[in-house]
Amino acid sequence: MESSGAAEQKLLENGTSSQSSSSSSSLIRKGGLRTMPFIIVNECLERVASYGIMPNMILYLLNGYGMTVAKGTSVVYTWSAISDILSIFGAFISDSYLGRFLVISIGSFSSLLGLIILWLTAMIPELKPSCESIMLPCSSATTAQLAVLFLSLGLISIGAGCVRPCSIAFGADQLKIKEGSNDERVLDTYFNWYYTSIGLSTIIALSLIVYIQENLGWKIGFGLPALLMFISAVSFILGSPFYAKAKPGHSLLTSFVQVAVVSVKNRKLSLPESNFDQYYQDCDSELAVPTDSLRCLNKACMIKTPETLSNPDGSVSDPWSQCTVGQVESLKSVLRVLPMWSTGILMMVSQSSFSTLQATTLDRRLFGNFKMPAGSFNIIMVITLSIIIPTYDRIMVPLLAKHWGMPRGFSCKTRIGIGLLFVCVGKATSALVETMRRTAAIEQGFEDQPNAVIDMSVLWLVPEFVLLGIGEAFNPIAQVEFFYTGFPKTMSSFAMALFTLELAAANVVGSVLVSIVDKITSLGGKESWLSTNINSGHLNYYYALLTFLGVINYFYFLAICWAYGPAPWQKLEASGDKEEEQFEKMEVPTS
């Protein structure tokens, strides 16, 4: 206990804002452990609130707004994509202009306002069309009603895009530990507890909030997330006097745009063959010249005239006319990982909305009268990956190191491939289970009754979610690690931003794919595969299509791996082995 108190005291000291020694005693110390409850509570409650309304949103759109399955799913996909895209925008605004505190504050109140408006759509009958059931005819939503709905979802997306990318970094700002000190472990502890709390928040959202919505209705089901978001926003603002608020600086996104602009401006210049002095280098950079790959970007760091280096410290006066070698190589590192990045887009196309509809038609009794909420099956994925990740790290990696000479376990590319394979098998299992479910519904006479509960246990959905969870445990983590190892150290945080952008791309692809399948399969007045009545539609064909696209994506992944070649550390090991063999051949045998 004494060591814990000492560590906390050191954190408080390290979090103190820098002031002159004569006046520091009269100022409030900024940062430290006391700010953690405000920050973590803000992030956790925001996730509980926003994640809690997502699983059942497809049911609300179908039953409350009379949307078709295809249209409702496209709305959910688009909403998720906008939230992920705005995360990049939120990080850019906080880093370049407003700072993390102000962006998180704006995001918190934006989410609160969006959730209140969504709650009002459930409370006020005039805000949505009169549609009690998808089995009964109902009027279409008016433009004004849809505008209110989309306004609420847009505000929630803005909130998520502001809070999520900034929260963890803002917490780290409060714990300014000197590099190399013994207290660096406290920062690691903060990250561990932060991600643990996020995991618990997700579980609560997918279980408790979803259960309340299904059993107590939308008025309470949407009112509780709004209340939690109010507590989240207020708690964060209450901690304002204690926060260490870092000023915004230079953004990587701005740097990338500058390289693109300057390279276009200098497109008519000829690249030097051997005169390294014509490239502008950072003062503290180890890079003397740009690499030969993507040579068109090298023109951005060429020195056109010495007058461009007009600042006393040697920096350029106009960054939109002159870039550094480091800037160019940073952009190249992003472009190099994009092919591997693209292999995960199809893998991450979600099918949770369709799984929710499937679950509503199955017998969801688990024990006694308790029924598993239809929107809670994603929790199986969370539990699965929570088991697989430590199992791989603590059991499989030591075994691979001991018996197969793999001290780091499987390489990033191998784990990415394993994840892709499990996702393909999971989607194939989804197609098989849906075929069984649809056949059972027709045999039991429920072909025209999509709300009827058939005599088939909902536990048939568990295997596909377990397989998808295993895929999630391998692929995304390996992708982030692949991005991280391909970037300079100054860009380490950009790896997660790139992964978030991949999620957004997956949601966009999912939305487009659903729209295309719905339109093509309903031509000539035929029943769409993605019919609102899933018993007469062919959701199993859609899952089979996802499986087929997943297999094609896997072969594309293999081609990308071949193009990349072995990892740099594997090349070093291979060259080291060759040198050792040559040395052994050169040894003179002794008599």
PDB file of N, CA, C and O in Angstrom, residues 289-347:
ATOM      1  N   VAL A 289      18.376  10.656 -47.403  1.00  0.00           N
ATOM      2  CA  VAL A 289      17.725  10.769 -48.716  1.00  0.00           C
ATOM      3  C   VAL A 289      16.458   9.930 -48.692  1.00  0.00           C
ATOM      4  O   VAL A 289      16.344   8.974 -47.915  1.00  0.00           O
ATOM      5  N   PRO A 290      15.490  10.243 -49.539  1.00  0.00           N
ATOM      6  CA  PRO A 290      14.276   9.427 -49.611  1.00  0.00           C
ATOM      7  C   PRO A 290      14.558   8.093 -50.293  1.00  0.00           C
ATOM      8  O   PRO A 290      15.529   7.950 -51.042  1.00  0.00           O
ATOM      9  N   THR A 291      13.715   7.111 -50.051  1.00  0.00           N
ATOM     10  CA  THR A 291      13.863   5.796 -50.662  1.00  0.00           C
ATOM     11  C   THR A 291      13.458   5.846 -52.138  1.00  0.00           C
ATOM     12  O   THR A 291      12.847   6.812 -52.598  1.00  0.00           O
ATOM     13  N   ASP A 292      13.790   4.785 -52.858  1.00  0.00           N
ATOM     14  CA  ASP A 292      13.521   4.753 -54.293  1.00  0.00           C
ATOM     15  C   ASP A 292      12.073   4.412 -54.630  1.00  0.00           C
ATOM     16  O   ASP A 292      11.632   4.628 -55.761  1.00  0.00           O
ATOM     17  N   SER A 293      11.352   3.842 -53.682  1.00  0.00           N
ATOM     18  CA  SER A 293       9.960   3.504 -53.960  1.00  0.00           C
ATOM     19  C   SER A 293       9.111   4.776 -54.015  1.00  0.00           C
ATOM     20  O   SER A 293       9.400   5.753 -53.318  1.00  0.00           O
ATOM     21  N   LEU A 294       8.082   4.748 -54.870  1.00  0.00           N
ATOM     22  CA  LEU A 294       7.180   5.893 -55.033  1.00  0.00           C
ATOM     23  C   LEU A 294       7.981   7.178 -55.265  1.00  0.00           C
ATOM     24  O   LEU A 294       7.810   8.190 -54.580  1.00  0.00           O
ATOM     25  N   ARG A 295       8.866   7.135 -56.238  1.00  0.00           N
ATOM     26  CA  ARG A 295       9.812   8.228 -56.487  1.00  0.00           C
ATOM     27  C   ARG A 295       9.124   9.551 -56.815  1.00  0.00           C
ATOM     28  O   ARG A 295       9.700  10.618 -56.607  1.00  0.00           O
ATOM     29  N   CYS A 296       7.894   9.496 -57.316  1.00  0.00           N
ATOM     30  CA  CYS A 296       7.208  10.745 -57.651  1.00  0.00           C
ATOM     31  C   CYS A 296       7.021  11.638 -56.427  1.00  0.00           C
ATOM     32  O   CYS A 296       6.975  12.867 -56.543  1.00  0.00           O
ATOM     33  N   LEU A 297       6.940  11.024 -55.228  1.00  0.00           N
ATOM     34  CA  LEU A 297       6.782  11.810 -54.004  1.00  0.00           C
ATOM     35  C   LEU A 297       8.095  12.454 -53.561  1.00  0.00           C
ATOM     36  O   LEU A 297       8.080  13.391 -52.757  1.00  0.00           O
ATOM     37  N   ASN A 298       9.220  11.942 -54.058  1.00  0.00           N
ATOM     38  CA  ASN A 298      10.519  12.492 -53.658  1.00  0.00           C
ATOM     39  C   ASN A 298      10.685  13.951 -54.076  1.00  0.00           C
ATOM     40  O   ASN A 298      11.476  14.697 -53.495  1.00  0.00           O
ATOM     41  N   LYS A 299       9.936  14.355 -55.086  1.00  0.00           N
ATOM     42  CA  LYS A 299      10.044  15.743 -55.546  1.00  0.00           C
ATOM     43  C   LYS A 299       9.536  16.732 -54.502  1.00  0.00           C
ATOM     44  O   LYS A 299       9.863  17.917 -54.568  1.00  0.00           O
ATOM     45  N   ALA A 300       8.746  16.239 -53.534  1.00  0.00           N
ATOM     46  CA  ALA A 300       8.220  17.136 -52.502  1.00  0.00           C
ATOM     47  C   ALA A 300       9.307  17.614 -51.552  1.00  0.00           C
ATOM     48  O   ALA A 300       9.190  18.680 -50.945  1.00  0.00           O
ATOM     49  N   CYS A 301      10.388  16.821 -51.401  1.00  0.00           N
ATOM     50  CA  CYS A 301      11.450  17.220 -50.469  1.00  0.00           C
ATOM     51  C   CYS A 301      12.691  17.753 -51.192  1.00  0.00           C
ATOM     52  O   CYS A 301      13.740  17.949 -50.567  1.00  0.00           O
ATOM     53  N   MET A 302      12.589  17.977 -52.488  1.00  0.00           N
ATOM     54  CA  MET A 302      13.705  18.590 -53.217  1.00  0.00           C
ATOM     55  C   MET A 302      13.775  20.085 -52.905  1.00  0.00           C
ATOM     56  O   MET A 302      12.750  20.752 -52.759  1.00  0.00           O
ATOM     57  N   ILE A 303      14.988  20.583 -52.770  1.00  0.00           N
ATOM     58  CA  ILE A 303      15.198  22.006 -52.485  1.00  0.00           C
ATOM     59  C   ILE A 303      15.270  22.752 -53.814  1.00  0.00           C
ATOM     60  O   ILE A 303      16.213  22.579 -54.593  1.00  0.00           O
ATOM     61  N   LYS A 304      14.269  23.558 -54.071  1.00  0.00           N
ATOM     62  CA  LYS A 304      14.251  24.326 -55.325  1.00  0.00           C
ATOM     63  C   LYS A 304      15.178  25.524 -55.241  1.00  0.00           C
ATOM     64  O   LYS A 304      16.019  25.762 -56.101  1.00  0.00           O
ATOM     65  N   THR A 305      15.036  26.295 -54.166  1.00  0.00           N
ATOM     66  CA  THR A 305      15.877  27.482 -53.963  1.00  0.00           C
ATOM     67  C   THR A 305      16.268  27.566 -52.507  1.00  0.00           C
ATOM     68  O   THR A 305      15.465  27.239 -51.625  1.00  0.00           O
ATOM     69  N   PRO A 306      17.479  28.007 -52.191  1.00  0.00           N
ATOM     70  CA  PRO A 306      17.897  28.128 -50.780  1.00  0.00           C
ATOM     71  C   PRO A 306      17.011  29.076 -49.991  1.00  0.00           C
ATOM     72  O   PRO A 306      16.955  29.002 -48.771  1.00  0.00           O
ATOM     73  N   GLU A 307      16.331  29.979 -50.673  1.00  0.00           N
ATOM     74  CA  GLU A 307      15.505  30.953 -49.965  1.00  0.00           C
ATOM     75  C   GLU A 307      14.337  30.298 -49.228  1.00  0.00           C
ATOM     76  O   GLU A 307      13.736  30.897 -48.332  1.00  0.00           O
ATOM     77  N   THR A 308      13.980  29.058 -49.610  1.00  0.00           N
ATOM     78  CA  THR A 308      12.869  28.398 -48.928  1.00  0.00           C
ATOM     79  C   THR A 308      13.221  28.069 -47.482  1.00  0.00           C
ATOM     80  O   THR A 308      12.345  27.919 -46.651  1.00  0.00           O
ATOM     81  N   LEU A 309      14.541  27.967 -47.187  1.00  0.00           N
ATOM     82  CA  LEU A 309      14.967  27.682 -45.820  1.00  0.00           C
ATOM     83  C   LEU A 309      15.296  29.008 -45.135  1.00  0.00           C
ATOM     84  O   LEU A 309      16.449  29.325 -44.877  1.00  0.00           O
ATOM     85  N   SER A 310      14.281  29.755 -44.828  1.00  0.00           N
ATOM     86  CA  SER A 310      14.501  31.121 -44.372  1.00  0.00           C
ATOM     87  C   SER A 310      14.406  31.297 -42.869  1.00  0.00           C
ATOM     88  O   SER A 310      14.787  32.334 -42.357  1.00  0.00           O
ATOM     89  N   ASN A 311      13.900  30.295 -42.139  1.00  0.00           N
ATOM     90  CA  ASN A 311      13.793  30.447 -40.692  1.00  0.00           C
ATOM     91  C   ASN A 311      15.153  30.276 -40.020  1.00  0.00           C
ATOM     92  O   ASN A 311      16.007  29.526 -40.509  1.00  0.00           O
ATOM     93  N   PRO A 312      15.374  30.950 -38.892  1.00  0.00           N
ATOM     94  CA  PRO A 312      16.674  30.854 -38.210  1.00  0.00           C
ATOM     95  C   PRO A 312      17.045  29.438 -37.800  1.00  0.00           C
ATOM     96  O   PRO A 312      18.226  29.090 -37.760  1.00  0.00           O
ATOM     97  N   ASP A 313      16.052  28.609 -37.476  1.00  0.00           N
ATOM     98  CA  ASP A 313      16.360  27.246 -37.039  1.00  0.00           C
ATOM     99  C   ASP A 313      16.544  26.276 -38.199  1.00  0.00           C
ATOM    100  O   ASP A 313      16.701  25.072 -38.012  1.00  0.00           O
ATOM    101  N   GLY A 314      16.524  26.795 -39.427  1.00  0.00           N
ATOM    102  CA  GLY A 314      16.717  25.937 -40.592  1.00  0.00           C
ATOM    103  C   GLY A 314      15.452  25.337 -41.150  1.00  0.00           C
ATOM    104  O   GLY A 314      15.499  24.588 -42.137  1.00  0.00           O
ATOM    105  N   SER A 315      14.308  25.613 -40.529  1.00  0.00           N
ATOM    106  CA  SER A 315      13.036  25.080 -41.018  1.00  0.00           C
ATOM    107  C   SER A 315      12.518  25.938 -42.159  1.00  0.00           C
ATOM    108  O   SER A 315      12.932  27.080 -42.342  1.00  0.00           O
ATOM    109  N   VAL A 316      11.583  25.365 -42.924  1.00  0.00           N
ATOM    110  CA  VAL A 316      11.037  26.084 -44.067  1.00  0.00           C
ATOM    111  C   VAL A 316       9.978  27.076 -43.607  1.00  0.00           C
ATOM    112  O   VAL A 316       9.272  26.848 -42.630  1.00  0.00           O
ATOM    113  N   SER A 317       9.917  28.174 -44.297  1.00  0.00           N
ATOM    114  CA  SER A 317       8.930  29.188 -43.938  1.00  0.00           C
ATOM    115  C   SER A 317       7.555  28.852 -44.482  1.00  0.00           C
ATOM    116  O   SER A 317       6.534  29.249 -43.918  1.00  0.00           O
ATOM    117  N   ASP A 318       7.495  28.112 -45.588  1.00  0.00           N
ATOM    118  CA  ASP A 318       6.219  27.751 -46.199  1.00  0.00           C
ATOM    119  C   ASP A 318       6.160  26.235 -46.395  1.00  0.00           C
ATOM    120  O   ASP A 318       6.677  25.709 -47.376  1.00  0.00           O
ATOM    121  N   PRO A 319       5.545  25.500 -45.451  1.00  0.00           N
ATOM    122  CA  PRO A 319       5.489  24.030 -45.566  1.00  0.00           C
ATOM    123  C   PRO A 319       4.664  23.545 -46.743  1.00  0.00           C
ATOM    124  O   PRO A 319       4.703  22.359 -47.069  1.00  0.00           O
ATOM    125  N   TRP A 320       3.908  24.435 -47.389  1.00  0.00           N
ATOM    126  CA  TRP A 320       3.133  24.049 -48.565  1.00  0.00           C
ATOM    127  C   TRP A 320       3.944  24.216 -49.851  1.00  0.00           C
ATOM    128  O   TRP A 320       3.421  23.983 -50.945  1.00  0.00           O
ATOM    129  N   SER A 321       5.219  24.593 -49.696  1.00  0.00           N
ATOM    130  CA  SER A 321       6.099  24.692 -50.850  1.00  0.00           C
ATOM    131  C   SER A 321       7.351  23.839 -50.706  1.00  0.00           C
ATOM    132  O   SER A 321       8.074  23.613 -51.671  1.00  0.00           O
ATOM    133  N   GLN A 322       7.649  23.384 -49.484  1.00  0.00           N
ATOM    134  CA  GLN A 322       8.844  22.589 -49.230  1.00  0.00           C
ATOM    135  C   GLN A 322       8.550  21.585 -48.118  1.00  0.00           C
ATOM    136  O   GLN A 322       8.091  21.963 -47.041  1.00  0.00           O
ATOM    137  N   CYS A 323       8.795  20.309 -48.367  1.00  0.00           N
ATOM    138  CA  CYS A 323       8.608  19.268 -47.361  1.00  0.00           C
ATOM    139  C   CYS A 323       9.961  18.640 -47.024  1.00  0.00           C
ATOM    140  O   CYS A 323      10.950  18.865 -47.718  1.00  0.00           O
ATOM    141  N   THR A 324       9.983  17.842 -45.963  1.00  0.00           N
ATOM    142  CA  THR A 324      11.215  17.191 -45.534  1.00  0.00           C
ATOM    143  C   THR A 324      11.224  15.736 -45.996  1.00  0.00           C
ATOM    144  O   THR A 324      10.193  15.169 -46.372  1.00  0.00           O
ATOM    145  N   VAL A 325      12.402  15.129 -45.940  1.00  0.00           N
ATOM    146  CA  VAL A 325      12.539  13.718 -46.272  1.00  0.00           C
ATOM    147  C   VAL A 325      11.674  12.874 -45.331  1.00  0.00           C
ATOM    148  O   VAL A 325      11.026  11.908 -45.752  1.00  0.00           O
ATOM    149  N   GLY A 326      11.643  13.253 -44.052  1.00  0.00           N
ATOM    150  CA  GLY A 326      10.833  12.520 -43.076  1.00  0.00           C
ATOM    151  C   GLY A 326       9.353  12.550 -43.411  1.00  0.00           C
ATOM    152  O   GLY A 326       8.651  11.531 -43.275  1.00  0.00           O
ATOM    153  N   GLN A 327       8.852  13.707 -43.833  1.00  0.00           N
ATOM    154  CA  GLN A 327       7.443  13.808 -44.222  1.00  0.00           C
ATOM    155  C   GLN A 327       7.135  12.889 -45.398  1.00  0.00           C
ATOM    156  O   GLN A 327       6.109  12.196 -45.418  1.00  0.00           O
ATOM    157  N   VAL A 328       8.008  12.900 -46.387  1.00  0.00           N
ATOM    158  CA  VAL A 328       7.796  12.066 -47.573  1.00  0.00           C
ATOM    159  C   VAL A 328       7.796  10.584 -47.200  1.00  0.00           C
ATOM    160  O   VAL A 328       6.927   9.814 -47.634  1.00  0.00           O
ATOM    161  N   GLU A 329       8.749  10.172 -46.363  1.00  0.00           N
ATOM    162  CA  GLU A 329       8.837   8.760 -45.991  1.00  0.00           C
ATOM    163  C   GLU A 329       7.658   8.333 -45.109  1.00  0.00           C
ATOM    164  O   GLU A 329       7.243   7.178 -45.143  1.00  0.00           O
ATOM    165  N   SER A 330       7.114   9.269 -44.319  1.00  0.00           N
ATOM    166  CA  SER A 330       5.940   8.950 -43.506  1.00  0.00           C
ATOM    167  C   SER A 330       4.745   8.630 -44.395  1.00  0.00           C
ATOM    168  O   SER A 330       4.014   7.661 -44.159  1.00  0.00           O
ATOM    169  N   LEU A 331       4.539   9.437 -45.424  1.00  0.00           N
ATOM    170  CA  LEU A 331       3.438   9.169 -46.348  1.00  0.00           C
ATOM    171  C   LEU A 331       3.676   7.866 -47.110  1.00  0.00           C
ATOM    172  O   LEU A 331       2.739   7.080 -47.322  1.00  0.00           O
ATOM    173  N   LYS A 332       4.914   7.625 -47.495  1.00  0.00           N
ATOM    174  CA  LYS A 332       5.215   6.368 -48.187  1.00  0.00           C
ATOM    175  C   LYS A 332       4.912   5.159 -47.316  1.00  0.00           C
ATOM    176  O   LYS A 332       4.416   4.134 -47.805  1.00  0.00           O
ATOM    177  N   SER A 333       5.204   5.258 -46.021  1.00  0.00           N
ATOM    178  CA  SER A 333       4.959   4.123 -45.122  1.00  0.00           C
ATOM    179  C   SER A 333       3.476   3.794 -45.043  1.00  0.00           C
ATOM    180  O   SER A 333       3.087   2.624 -44.943  1.00  0.00           O
ATOM    181  N   VAL A 334       2.623   4.820 -45.122  1.00  0.00           N
ATOM    182  CA  VAL A 334       1.176   4.581 -45.131  1.00  0.00           C
ATOM    183  C   VAL A 334       0.762   3.920 -46.441  1.00  0.00           C
ATOM    184  O   VAL A 334      -0.006   2.943 -46.447  1.00  0.00           O
ATOM    185  N   LEU A 335       1.270   4.435 -47.549  1.00  0.00           N
ATOM    186  CA  LEU A 335       0.897   3.879 -48.856  1.00  0.00           C
ATOM    187  C   LEU A 335       1.376   2.433 -49.006  1.00  0.00           C
ATOM    188  O   LEU A 335       0.729   1.627 -49.678  1.00  0.00           O
ATOM    189  N   ARG A 336       2.504   2.093 -48.346  1.00  0.00           N
ATOM    190  CA  ARG A 336       3.020   0.730 -48.463  1.00  0.00           C
ATOM    191  C   ARG A 336       2.123  -0.290 -47.772  1.00  0.00           C
ATOM    192  O   ARG A 336       2.051  -1.449 -48.190  1.00  0.00           O
ATOM    193  N   VAL A 337       1.461   0.106 -46.684  1.00  0.00           N
ATOM    194  CA  VAL A 337       0.630  -0.855 -45.951  1.00  0.00           C
ATOM    195  C   VAL A 337      -0.796  -0.917 -46.482  1.00  0.00           C
ATOM    196  O   VAL A 337      -1.574  -1.776 -46.060  1.00  0.00           O
ATOM    197  N   LEU A 338      -1.164  -0.030 -47.381  1.00  0.00           N
ATOM    198  CA  LEU A 338      -2.543  -0.004 -47.880  1.00  0.00           C
ATOM    199  C   LEU A 338      -2.974  -1.311 -48.554  1.00  0.00           C
ATOM    200  O   LEU A 338      -4.129  -1.728 -48.385  1.00  0.00           O
ATOM    201  N   PRO A 339      -2.115  -1.992 -49.338  1.00  0.00           N
ATOM    202  CA  PRO A 339      -2.562  -3.275 -49.902  1.00  0.00           C
ATOM    203  C   PRO A 339      -2.980  -4.283 -48.835  1.00  0.00           C
ATOM    204  O   PRO A 339      -4.017  -4.939 -48.964  1.00  0.00           O
ATOM    205  N   MET A 340      -2.176  -4.434 -47.770  1.00  0.00           N
ATOM    206  CA  MET A 340      -2.550  -5.348 -46.696  1.00  0.00           C
ATOM    207  C   MET A 340      -3.786  -4.834 -45.967  1.00  0.00           C
ATOM    208  O   MET A 340      -4.647  -5.613 -45.547  1.00  0.00           O
ATOM    209  N   TRP A 341      -3.878  -3.530 -45.805  1.00  0.00           N
ATOM    210  CA  TRP A 341      -5.055  -2.905 -45.184  1.00  0.00           C
ATOM    211  C   TRP A 341      -6.323  -3.277 -45.934  1.00  0.00           C
ATOM    212  O   TRP A 341      -7.357  -3.558 -45.334  1.00  0.00           O
ATOM    213  N   SER A 342      -6.246  -3.319 -47.251  1.00  0.00           N
ATOM    214  CA  SER A 342      -7.438  -3.589 -48.059  1.00  0.00           C
ATOM    215  C   SER A 342      -7.938  -5.019 -47.901  1.00  0.00           C
ATOM    216  O   SER A 342      -9.116  -5.295 -48.154  1.00  0.00           O
ATOM    217  N   THR A 343      -7.084  -5.955 -47.460  1.00  0.00           N
ATOM    218  CA  THR A 343      -7.512  -7.350 -47.327  1.00  0.00           C
ATOM    219  C   THR A 343      -8.484  -7.549 -46.174  1.00  0.00           C
ATOM    220  O   THR A 343      -9.182  -8.568 -46.126  1.00  0.00           O
ATOM    221  N   GLY A 344      -8.539  -6.599 -45.248  1.00  0.00           N
ATOM    222  CA  GLY A 344      -9.408  -6.767 -44.082  1.00  0.00           C
ATOM    223  C   GLY A 344     -10.785  -6.163 -44.243  1.00  0.00           C
ATOM    224  O   GLY A 344     -11.636  -6.327 -43.368  1.00  0.00           O
ATOM    225  N   ILE A 345     -11.035  -5.466 -45.352  1.00  0.00           N
ATOM    226  CA  ILE A 345     -12.309  -4.760 -45.495  1.00  0.00           C
ATOM    227  C   ILE A 345     -13.481  -5.736 -45.574  1.00  0.00           C
ATOM    228  O   ILE A 345     -14.450  -5.641 -44.814  1.00  0.00           O
ATOM    229  N   LEU A 346     -13.396  -6.713 -46.499  1.00  0.00           N
ATOM    230  CA  LEU A 346     -14.477  -7.688 -46.627  1.00  0.00           C
ATOM    231  C   LEU A 346     -14.620  -8.535 -45.367  1.00  0.00           C
ATOM    232  O   LEU A 346     -15.725  -8.924 -44.992  1.00  0.00           O
ATOM    233  N   MET A 347     -13.499  -8.805 -44.715  1.00  0.00           N
ATOM    234  CA  MET A 347     -13.531  -9.616 -43.497  1.00  0.00           C
ATOM    235  C   MET A 347     -14.352  -8.963 -42.400  1.00  0.00           C
ATOM    236  O   MET A 347     -15.011  -9.626 -41.606  1.00  0.00           O
TER     237      MET A 347
END
